[in-house]
Amino acid sequence: MRSPFRKFVVRRLAGLLVPGALVLGTSCVESVRESFVNGSLGFVEDTAATILEGLFPADAFLPASE
């Protein structure tokens, strides 16, 4: 048998997950989510490029021109 606390937690989680899944499935929220993800990935990409360029400058790895 399930304990009352476990039953309470399962009901609360179901009450949060079902409406959340319905909201995240709508097209308006989906486009907002995609915009957020694309913006976040752009930020991470730019930050990583800046950090790596600072640690390993491209000029240091190019052969010396005469």
Short mmCIF file of C-alpha atoms in Angstrom, two decimals:
data_model
loop_
_atom_site.label_atom_id
_atom_site.label_comp_id
_atom_site.label_asym_id
_atom_site.label_seq_id
_atom_site.Cartn_x
_atom_site.Cartn_y
_atom_site.Cartn_z
CA MET A 1 0.00 0.00 0.00
CA ARG A 2 1.05 3.54 -0.60
CA SER A 3 1.74 5.80 2.27
CA PRO A 4 -0.45 8.92 2.55
CA PHE A 5 2.56 11.18 1.97
CA ARG A 6 3.53 9.38 -1.23
CA LYS A 7 -0.06 9.56 -2.45
CA PHE A 8 -0.09 13.30 -1.69
CA VAL A 9 3.17 13.89 -3.57
CA VAL A 10 2.03 11.89 -6.62
CA ARG A 11 -1.22 13.85 -6.81
CA ARG A 12 0.60 17.18 -6.49
CA LEU A 13 3.08 16.26 -9.20
CA ALA A 14 0.31 15.13 -11.53
CA GLY A 15 -1.53 18.38 -10.82
CA LEU A 16 1.54 20.36 -11.87
CA LEU A 17 2.74 18.27 -14.79
CA VAL A 18 -0.50 17.88 -16.71
CA PRO A 19 -1.33 21.61 -17.01
CA GLY A 20 2.33 22.41 -17.63
CA ALA A 21 2.51 19.93 -20.49
CA LEU A 22 -0.65 21.39 -22.00
CA VAL A 23 0.69 24.93 -21.79
CA LEU A 24 4.10 24.05 -23.23
CA GLY A 25 2.41 22.27 -26.13
CA THR A 26 0.55 25.34 -27.38
CA SER A 27 2.00 27.10 -30.40
CA CYS A 28 2.39 30.52 -28.76
CA VAL A 29 4.34 29.19 -25.82
CA GLU A 30 6.27 26.90 -28.13
CA SER A 31 7.53 29.84 -30.17
CA VAL A 32 8.47 31.70 -26.99
CA ARG A 33 10.34 28.63 -25.77
CA GLU A 34 12.16 28.29 -29.11
CA SER A 35 13.16 31.97 -29.00
CA PHE A 36 14.47 31.54 -25.46
CA VAL A 37 16.48 28.45 -26.42
CA ASN A 38 17.93 30.12 -29.52
CA GLY A 39 18.88 33.22 -27.54
CA SER A 40 20.49 31.13 -24.82
CA LEU A 41 22.46 29.07 -27.33
CA GLY A 42 23.64 32.24 -29.07
CA PHE A 43 24.83 33.67 -25.76
CA VAL A 44 26.69 30.47 -24.86
CA GLU A 45 28.27 30.29 -28.31
CA ASP A 46 29.48 33.89 -28.19
CA THR A 47 30.77 33.56 -24.64
CA ALA A 48 32.62 30.33 -25.42
CA ALA A 49 34.20 31.88 -28.51
CA THR A 50 35.34 34.91 -26.50
CA ILE A 51 36.81 32.79 -23.71
CA LEU A 52 38.58 30.41 -26.08
CA GLU A 53 39.93 33.30 -28.16
CA GLY A 54 41.27 34.85 -24.95
CA LEU A 55 42.92 31.63 -23.80
CA PHE A 56 44.20 30.49 -27.18
CA PRO A 57 44.62 33.45 -29.54
CA ALA A 58 44.44 32.44 -33.19
CA ASP A 59 47.49 34.58 -34.00
CA ALA A 60 49.67 32.38 -31.80
CA PHE A 61 48.92 29.29 -33.89
CA LEU A 62 49.40 30.83 -37.32
CA PRO A 63 52.79 30.33 -38.94
CA ALA A 64 55.01 33.39 -38.94
CA SER A 65 54.95 35.14 -42.28
CA GLU A 66 58.20 36.44 -43.65
#
